[in-house]
XYZ file of C-alpha atoms in Angstrom:
519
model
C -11.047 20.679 61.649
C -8.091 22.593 59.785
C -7.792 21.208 56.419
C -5.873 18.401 55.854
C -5.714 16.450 52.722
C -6.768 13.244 51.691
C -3.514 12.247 50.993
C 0.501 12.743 51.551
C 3.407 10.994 51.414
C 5.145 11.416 54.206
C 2.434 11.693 57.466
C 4.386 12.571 60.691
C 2.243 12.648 64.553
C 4.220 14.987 66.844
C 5.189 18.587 66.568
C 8.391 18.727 68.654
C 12.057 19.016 67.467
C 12.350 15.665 65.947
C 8.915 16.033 63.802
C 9.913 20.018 62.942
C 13.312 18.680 61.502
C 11.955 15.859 59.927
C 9.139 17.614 58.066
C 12.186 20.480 57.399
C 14.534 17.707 55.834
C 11.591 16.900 53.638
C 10.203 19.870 52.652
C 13.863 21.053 50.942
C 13.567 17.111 49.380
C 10.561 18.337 47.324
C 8.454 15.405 49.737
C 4.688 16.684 50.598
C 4.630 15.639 54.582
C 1.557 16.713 56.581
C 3.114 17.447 60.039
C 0.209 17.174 62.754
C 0.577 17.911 66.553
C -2.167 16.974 69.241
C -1.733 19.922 71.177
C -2.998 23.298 70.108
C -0.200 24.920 70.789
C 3.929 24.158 70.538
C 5.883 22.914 73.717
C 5.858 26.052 75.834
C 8.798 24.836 78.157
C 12.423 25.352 78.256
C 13.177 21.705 78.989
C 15.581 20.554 76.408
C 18.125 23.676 76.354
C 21.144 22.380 75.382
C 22.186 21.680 71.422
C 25.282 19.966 70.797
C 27.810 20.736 68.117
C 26.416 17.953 66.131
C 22.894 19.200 65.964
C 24.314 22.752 65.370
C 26.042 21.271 62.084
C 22.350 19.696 61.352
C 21.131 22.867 61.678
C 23.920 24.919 59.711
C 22.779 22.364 56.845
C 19.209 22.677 56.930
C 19.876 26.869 57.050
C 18.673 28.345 60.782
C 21.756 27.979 62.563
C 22.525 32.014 62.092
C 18.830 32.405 63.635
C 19.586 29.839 66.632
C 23.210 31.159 67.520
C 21.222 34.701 67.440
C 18.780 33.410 69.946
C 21.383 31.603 72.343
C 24.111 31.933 74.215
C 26.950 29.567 75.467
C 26.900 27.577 78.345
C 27.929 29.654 81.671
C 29.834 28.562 84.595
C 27.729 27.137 87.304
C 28.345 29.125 90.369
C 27.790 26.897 93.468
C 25.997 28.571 97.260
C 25.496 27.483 100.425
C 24.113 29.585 103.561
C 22.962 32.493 100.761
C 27.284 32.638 100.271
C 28.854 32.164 96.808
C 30.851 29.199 96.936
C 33.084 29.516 93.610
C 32.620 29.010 89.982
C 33.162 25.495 87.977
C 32.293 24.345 84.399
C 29.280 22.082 83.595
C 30.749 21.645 79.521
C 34.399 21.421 79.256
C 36.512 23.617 81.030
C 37.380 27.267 81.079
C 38.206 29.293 78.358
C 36.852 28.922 74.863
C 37.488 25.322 73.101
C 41.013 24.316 71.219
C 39.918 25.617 67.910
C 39.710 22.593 65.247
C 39.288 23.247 61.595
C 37.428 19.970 61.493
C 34.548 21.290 64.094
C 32.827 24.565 63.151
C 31.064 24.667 66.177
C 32.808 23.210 69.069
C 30.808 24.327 72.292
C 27.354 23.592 73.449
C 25.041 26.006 72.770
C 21.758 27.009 74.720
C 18.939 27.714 73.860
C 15.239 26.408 75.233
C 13.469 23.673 73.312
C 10.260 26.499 73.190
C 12.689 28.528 71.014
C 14.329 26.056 69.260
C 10.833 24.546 67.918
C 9.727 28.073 67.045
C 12.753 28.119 64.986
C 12.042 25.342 63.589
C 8.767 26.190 62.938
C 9.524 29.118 60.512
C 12.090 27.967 58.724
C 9.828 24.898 57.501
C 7.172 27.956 56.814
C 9.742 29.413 54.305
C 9.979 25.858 52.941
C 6.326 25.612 52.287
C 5.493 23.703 55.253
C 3.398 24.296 58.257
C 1.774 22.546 61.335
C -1.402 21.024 61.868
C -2.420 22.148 65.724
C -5.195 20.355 67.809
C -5.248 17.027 65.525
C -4.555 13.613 67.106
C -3.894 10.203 65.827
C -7.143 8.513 66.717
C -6.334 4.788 64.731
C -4.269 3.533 61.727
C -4.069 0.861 59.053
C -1.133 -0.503 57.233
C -1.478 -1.747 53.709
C 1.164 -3.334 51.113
C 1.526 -0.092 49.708
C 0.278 2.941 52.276
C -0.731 3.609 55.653
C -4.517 4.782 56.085
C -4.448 7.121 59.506
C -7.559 8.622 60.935
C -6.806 12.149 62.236
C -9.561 13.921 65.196
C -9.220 17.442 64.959
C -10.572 19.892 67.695
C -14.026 19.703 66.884
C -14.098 16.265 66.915
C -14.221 15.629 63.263
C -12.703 12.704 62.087
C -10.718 12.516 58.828
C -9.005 9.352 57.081
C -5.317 10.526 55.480
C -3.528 7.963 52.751
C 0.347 8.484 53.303
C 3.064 6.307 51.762
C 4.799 6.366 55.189
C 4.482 7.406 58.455
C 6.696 8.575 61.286
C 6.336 8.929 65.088
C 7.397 11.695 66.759
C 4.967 11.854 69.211
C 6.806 11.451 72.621
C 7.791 8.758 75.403
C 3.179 7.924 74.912
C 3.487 7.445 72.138
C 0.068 6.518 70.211
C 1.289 5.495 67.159
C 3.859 2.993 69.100
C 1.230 1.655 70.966
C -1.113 0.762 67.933
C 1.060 -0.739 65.994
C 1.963 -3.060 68.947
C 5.963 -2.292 69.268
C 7.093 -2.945 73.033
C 9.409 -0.458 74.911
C 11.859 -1.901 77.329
C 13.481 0.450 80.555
C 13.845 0.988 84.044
C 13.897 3.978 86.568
C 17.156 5.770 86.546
C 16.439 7.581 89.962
C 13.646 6.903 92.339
C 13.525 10.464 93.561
C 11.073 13.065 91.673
C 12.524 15.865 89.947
C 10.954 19.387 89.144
C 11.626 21.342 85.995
C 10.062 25.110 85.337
C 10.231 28.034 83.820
C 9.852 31.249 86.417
C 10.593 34.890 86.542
C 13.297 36.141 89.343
C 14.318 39.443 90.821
C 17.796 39.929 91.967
C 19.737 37.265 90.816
C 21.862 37.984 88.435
C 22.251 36.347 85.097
C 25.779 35.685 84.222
C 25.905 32.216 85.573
C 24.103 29.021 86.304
C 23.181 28.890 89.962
C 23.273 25.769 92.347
C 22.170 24.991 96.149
C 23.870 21.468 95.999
C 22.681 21.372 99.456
C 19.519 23.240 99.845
C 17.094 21.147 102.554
C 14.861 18.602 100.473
C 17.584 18.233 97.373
C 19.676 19.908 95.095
C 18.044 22.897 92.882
C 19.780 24.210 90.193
C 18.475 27.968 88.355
C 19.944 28.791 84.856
C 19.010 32.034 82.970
C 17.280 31.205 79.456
C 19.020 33.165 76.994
C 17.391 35.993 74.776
C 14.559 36.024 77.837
C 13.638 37.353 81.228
C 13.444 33.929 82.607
C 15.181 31.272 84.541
C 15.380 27.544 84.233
C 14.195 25.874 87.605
C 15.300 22.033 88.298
C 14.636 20.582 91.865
C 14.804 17.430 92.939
C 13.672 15.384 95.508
C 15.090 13.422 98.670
C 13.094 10.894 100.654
C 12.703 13.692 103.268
C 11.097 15.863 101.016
C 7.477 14.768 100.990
C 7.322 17.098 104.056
C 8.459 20.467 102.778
C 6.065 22.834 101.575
C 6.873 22.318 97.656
C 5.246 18.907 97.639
C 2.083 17.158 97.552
C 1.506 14.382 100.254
C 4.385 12.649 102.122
C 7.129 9.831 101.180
C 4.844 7.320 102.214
C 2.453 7.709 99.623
C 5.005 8.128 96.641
C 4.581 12.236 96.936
C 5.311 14.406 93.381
C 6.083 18.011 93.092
C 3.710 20.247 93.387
C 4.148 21.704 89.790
C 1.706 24.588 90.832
C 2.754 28.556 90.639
C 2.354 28.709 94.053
C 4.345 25.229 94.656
C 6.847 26.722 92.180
C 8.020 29.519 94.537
C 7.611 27.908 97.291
C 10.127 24.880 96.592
C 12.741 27.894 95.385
C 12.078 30.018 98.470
C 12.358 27.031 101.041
C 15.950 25.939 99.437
C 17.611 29.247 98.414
C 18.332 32.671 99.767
C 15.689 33.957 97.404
C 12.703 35.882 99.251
C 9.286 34.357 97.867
C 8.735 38.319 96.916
C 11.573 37.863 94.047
C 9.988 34.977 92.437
C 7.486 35.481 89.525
C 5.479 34.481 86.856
C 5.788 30.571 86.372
C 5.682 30.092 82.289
C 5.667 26.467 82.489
C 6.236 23.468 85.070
C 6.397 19.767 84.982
C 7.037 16.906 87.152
C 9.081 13.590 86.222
C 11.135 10.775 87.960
C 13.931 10.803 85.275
C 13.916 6.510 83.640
C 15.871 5.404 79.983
C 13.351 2.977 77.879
C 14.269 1.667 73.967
C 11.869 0.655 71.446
C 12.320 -3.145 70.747
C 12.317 -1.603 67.378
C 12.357 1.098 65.499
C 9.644 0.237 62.291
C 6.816 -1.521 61.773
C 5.720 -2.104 58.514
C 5.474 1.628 57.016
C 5.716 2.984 60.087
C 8.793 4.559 61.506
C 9.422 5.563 64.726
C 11.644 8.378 66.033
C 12.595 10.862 68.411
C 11.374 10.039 72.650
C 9.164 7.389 70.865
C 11.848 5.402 70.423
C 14.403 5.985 73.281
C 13.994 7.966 76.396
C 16.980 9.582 77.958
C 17.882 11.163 81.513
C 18.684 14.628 81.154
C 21.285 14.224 82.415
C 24.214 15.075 79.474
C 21.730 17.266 77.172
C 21.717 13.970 74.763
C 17.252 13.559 74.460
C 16.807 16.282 72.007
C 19.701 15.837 70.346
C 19.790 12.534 69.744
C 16.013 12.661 68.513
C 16.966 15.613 65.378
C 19.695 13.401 64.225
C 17.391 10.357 64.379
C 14.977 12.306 62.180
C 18.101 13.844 60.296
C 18.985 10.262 59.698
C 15.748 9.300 58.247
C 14.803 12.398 56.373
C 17.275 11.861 53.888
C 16.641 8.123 52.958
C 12.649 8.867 52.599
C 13.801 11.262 49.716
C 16.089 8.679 47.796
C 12.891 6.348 48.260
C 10.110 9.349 46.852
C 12.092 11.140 45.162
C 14.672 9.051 43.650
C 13.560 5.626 43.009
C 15.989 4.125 45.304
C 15.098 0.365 47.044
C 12.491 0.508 49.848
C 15.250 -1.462 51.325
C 17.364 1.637 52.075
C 14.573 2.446 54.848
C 15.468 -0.905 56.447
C 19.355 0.913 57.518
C 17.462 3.556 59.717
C 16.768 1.177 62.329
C 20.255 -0.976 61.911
C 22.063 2.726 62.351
C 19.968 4.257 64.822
C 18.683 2.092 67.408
C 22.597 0.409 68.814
C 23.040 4.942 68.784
C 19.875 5.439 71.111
C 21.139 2.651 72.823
C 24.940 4.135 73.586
C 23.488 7.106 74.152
C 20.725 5.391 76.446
C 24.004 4.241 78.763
C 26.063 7.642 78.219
C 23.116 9.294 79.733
C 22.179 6.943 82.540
C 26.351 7.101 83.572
C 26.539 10.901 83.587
C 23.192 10.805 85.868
C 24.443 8.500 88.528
C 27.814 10.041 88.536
C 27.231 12.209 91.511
C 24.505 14.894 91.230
C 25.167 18.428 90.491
C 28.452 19.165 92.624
C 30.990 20.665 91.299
C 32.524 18.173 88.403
C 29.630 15.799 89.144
C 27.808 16.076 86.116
C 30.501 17.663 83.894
C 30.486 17.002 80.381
C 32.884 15.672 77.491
C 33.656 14.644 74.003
C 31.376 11.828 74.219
C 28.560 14.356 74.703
C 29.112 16.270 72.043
C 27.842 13.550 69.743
C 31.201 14.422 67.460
C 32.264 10.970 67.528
C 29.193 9.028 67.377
C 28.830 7.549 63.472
C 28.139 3.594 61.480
C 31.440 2.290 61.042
C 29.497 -0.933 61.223
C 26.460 -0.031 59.505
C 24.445 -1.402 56.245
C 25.430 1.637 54.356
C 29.282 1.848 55.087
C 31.964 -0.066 52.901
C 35.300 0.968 53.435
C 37.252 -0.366 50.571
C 40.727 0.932 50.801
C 43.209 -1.584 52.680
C 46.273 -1.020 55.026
C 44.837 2.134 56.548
C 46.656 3.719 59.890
C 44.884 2.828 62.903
C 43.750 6.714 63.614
C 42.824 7.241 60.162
C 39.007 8.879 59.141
C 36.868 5.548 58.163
C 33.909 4.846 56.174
C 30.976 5.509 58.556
C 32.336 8.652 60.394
C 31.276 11.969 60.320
C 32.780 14.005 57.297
C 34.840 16.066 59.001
C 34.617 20.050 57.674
C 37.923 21.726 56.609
C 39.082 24.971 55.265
C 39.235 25.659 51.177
C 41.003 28.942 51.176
C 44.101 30.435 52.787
C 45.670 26.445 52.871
C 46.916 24.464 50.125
C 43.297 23.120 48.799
C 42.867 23.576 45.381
C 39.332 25.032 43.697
C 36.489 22.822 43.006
C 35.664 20.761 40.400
C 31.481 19.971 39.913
C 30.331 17.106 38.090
C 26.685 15.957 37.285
C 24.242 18.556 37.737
C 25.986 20.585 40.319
C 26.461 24.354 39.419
C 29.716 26.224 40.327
C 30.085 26.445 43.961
C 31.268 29.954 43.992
C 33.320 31.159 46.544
C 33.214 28.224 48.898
C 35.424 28.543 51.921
C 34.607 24.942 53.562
C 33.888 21.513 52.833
C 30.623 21.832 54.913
C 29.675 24.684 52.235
C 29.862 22.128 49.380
C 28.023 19.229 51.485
C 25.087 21.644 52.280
C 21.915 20.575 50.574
C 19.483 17.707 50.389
C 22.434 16.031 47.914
C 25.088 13.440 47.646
C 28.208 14.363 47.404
C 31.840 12.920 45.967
C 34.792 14.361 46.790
C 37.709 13.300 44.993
C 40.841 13.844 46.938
C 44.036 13.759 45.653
C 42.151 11.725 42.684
C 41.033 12.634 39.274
C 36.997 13.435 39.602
C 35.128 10.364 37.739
C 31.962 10.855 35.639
C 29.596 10.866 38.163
C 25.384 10.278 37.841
C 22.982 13.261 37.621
C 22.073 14.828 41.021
C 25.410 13.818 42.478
C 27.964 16.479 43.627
C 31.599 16.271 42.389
C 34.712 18.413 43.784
C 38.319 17.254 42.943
C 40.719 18.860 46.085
C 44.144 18.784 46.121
C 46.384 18.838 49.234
C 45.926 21.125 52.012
C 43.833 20.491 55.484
C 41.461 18.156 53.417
C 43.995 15.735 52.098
C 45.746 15.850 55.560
C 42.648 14.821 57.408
C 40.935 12.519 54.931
C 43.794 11.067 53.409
C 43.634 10.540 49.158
C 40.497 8.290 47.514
C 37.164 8.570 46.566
C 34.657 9.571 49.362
C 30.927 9.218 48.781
C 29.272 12.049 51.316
C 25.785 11.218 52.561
C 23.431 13.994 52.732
C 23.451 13.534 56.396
C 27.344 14.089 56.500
C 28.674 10.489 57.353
C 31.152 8.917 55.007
C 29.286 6.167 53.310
C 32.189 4.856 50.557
C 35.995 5.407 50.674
C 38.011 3.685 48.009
C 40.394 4.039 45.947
C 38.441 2.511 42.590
C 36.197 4.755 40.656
C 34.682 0.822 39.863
C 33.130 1.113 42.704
C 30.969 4.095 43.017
C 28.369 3.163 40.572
C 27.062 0.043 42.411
C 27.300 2.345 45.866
C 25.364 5.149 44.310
C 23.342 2.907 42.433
C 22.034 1.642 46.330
C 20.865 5.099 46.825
C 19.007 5.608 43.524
C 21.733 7.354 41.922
C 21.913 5.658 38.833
């Protein structure tokens, strides 16, 4: 067995994008987290491609986003055929052109790249933070104590090993072990009866500058998208209740037939619905079969165990929202774990990851489940929007939000949204002012710039910067796009980006930083 020690603080099952950006977040906290993956290898599959502009800002702030937008590409148009003829072009995310630019959204279009290359991304930035993966070691049993969580680990020679950790987090998929033995129930439902197909194949002659569909193919729609910075396409085929008969399945509708997820049944499902020749398909990288259903963790902690990611809520693809939602569960979490170890805030804090983030997973849960039944892949059926983009998604009503200034305008940024970003040069913005600990920011050009960090921040806008406690981040700005968007007050910035105070009353900051160990 690799060597693992005895003990940790943070323990966390699951190697995919939400345990990579957890044991990221906590790495740059200073946390030790021992990161452990039952597989001996990463996910090799393309599967969840699309990050949202939320998850790019997530990313920005936890410092890969220059290697991820260097490894993808946007979205392309989705050109439709039918009879091996072209059929016309259409937009699966927004429409054409580039998006209205927004000095409040950095990053305002999708971007694509395969969940493979997103978790080897992932992967190496938490290797520059000191951190690395523990391959081929499963979660074979755990015990919870007042004060720890005893897990025994199996590694790949079978050795067993017990592991102390002060907490521990699941982000070990839709199976979850953990889940299951610590006895919290998961509630869903089929969102589609019919089988779907998902792979990763090689392809000769078709050309990569758009996302090919055969709405119509015989059997069920298929859908081929080129995987950026590759050679390879993204299959996805699914299944009618004729389609136990055609030569890429097993078996026959009576007896509840899957895809045949073999090379062979690969090609063969593409060659029987497209104009494609068997001769131009290829190598199959990866493939994997799966009747697309939404479950939701009754909920979401048990003790001192946390769950997160597809062990807590389990999405359609439909509207790119699985992957997405599970990094800013574990961005969510990340940061409150450090004001616990690292800050001596109340183990109460940890209690507000569940209140914020399971009535999210469930919105997102129905967002999903729409956008799937809305009418396949024809053109417009499955196009996107704001509500997507996970922009607008936030804890106005949450444990941690206290909006304290009265008579506000109806459209005006609240306590509990995300911090918007804004320009600090070339408008009316004044310099920066630090407080605390914080150094000189430098030459700053954007709000996210000065929220970027494991910290809390204040901004004081249009308001004399208080005295603020150690650790905390202070910046006085005066006028310009900042005091146009976020109006004048005090605004406490959580490391995760969501307004947690705005008041007017330097009074109150103390007792709201005080809640987050900020004394």
């Amino acid at each position: 067995m690799t060597h693992v020690p005895t003990r940790t603080e943070v323990l966390v099952v699951g190697a995919g994008p939400t345990g990579l950006t957890l044991a990221c977040d906590l790495a740059r906290r200073g946390v030790s987290a021992l990161l452990v993956e039952q597989a001996g290898a990463l996910f090799p599959g393309s599967r969840g491609k699309g990050l949202q502009p939320r998850t790019q800002e997530v990313f920005e702030d936890l410092g890969l986003l220059t290697a991820v937008h260097a490894a993808g590409r946007p979205y392309p148009r989705m050109l439709s055929w039918e009879d091996g003829e072209r059929q016309g072009e259409w937009d699966l995310v927004g429409g054409p052109g580039p998006a209205t630019p927004d000095p409040t959204v950095p990053f305002p279009s999708v971007w694509m790249l395969p969940q493979w290359r997103t978790q080897e991304l992932l992967h190496e930035r938490l290797r520059e933070l000191g951190g690395e993966v523990v391959l081929g070691t499963a979660l074979s049993g755990l015990d919870q104590h007042p004060d720890r969580v005893e897990a025994r680990l199996t590694g790949p020679d079978g050795a067993e090993r017990t592991v102390s950790a002060r907490y521990l987090v699941a982000a070990d998929g839709g199976r979850s072990t953990v889940r299951r033995a610590v006895g919290i129930p998961m509630a869903g439902g089929e969102v589609d009866p019919r089988p779907a197909l998902v792979a990763d194949l090689e392809i000769d002659g078709l050309d990569r500058g758009n996302w090919h569909v055969w709405p119509k193919a015989p059997g069920g729609p298929l859908l081929l998208c080129p995987l950026p910075s590759t050679t390879a396409f993204q299959l996805f085929a699914q299944f009618g209740a004729e389609s136990g008969t055609e030569s890429g399945t097993k078996g026959s509708p009576e007896n509840d037939a899957e895809p045949d997820t073999s090379p062979e049944g690969v090609r063969r499902t593409v060659a029987a619905r497209t104009h494609l020749p068997e001769s131009a398909l290829g190598r199959v990288h990866w493939a994997s079969g799966f009747r697309p259903r939404t479950a939701l963790a009754e909920r979401f902690r048990e003790g001192r165990v946390f769950l997160a990611g597809d062990a807590a809520h389990i999405h359609s693809p439909a509207g790119g929202q699985g992957l997405n939602t599970s990094i800013q569960d574990a961005y969510n979490l990340g940061w409150k774990l450090g004001q616990v170890l690292r800050h001596g805030a109340d183990e109460a804090l940890l209690d507000s990851y569940e209140e914020e983030r399971l009535p999210i997973a469930a919105d997102v849960l129905e967002i999903s489940t729409r956008l799937h039944r809305a009418g396949g892949v024809r053109a417009g059926g499955l196009r996107r929007g704001p509500r997507t983009e996970q922009l607008g998604l936030g804890y106005e009503d949450g444990p941690l939000t206290v909006e304290a200034r009265p008579g506000l305008a109806e459209d005006a940024l609240r306590a509990g949204e995300r911090a918007p970003d804004a320009p600090l040069s070339g408008t009316a913005d004044s310099g920066t002012a630090d407080s605390g600990s914080t150094s000189g920011t430098g030459a700053a050009r954007r709000l996210f710039e000065l929220f970027r960090g494991p910290h809390v921040t204040v901004l004081a806008v249009g308001r004399a910067l208080p005295e603020l406690p150690t650790g905390v981040h202070g910046h006085r700005i005066d006028g310009g796009v900042t005091e146009r968007v976020y109006g004048p007050g005090l605004f406490v910035v959580r490391p995760d980006g969501y307004l947690g105070l705005a008041t007017h009353d330097p009074a109150d900051l103390p007792g709201y930083l005080g809640r987050l160990g900020l004394r």
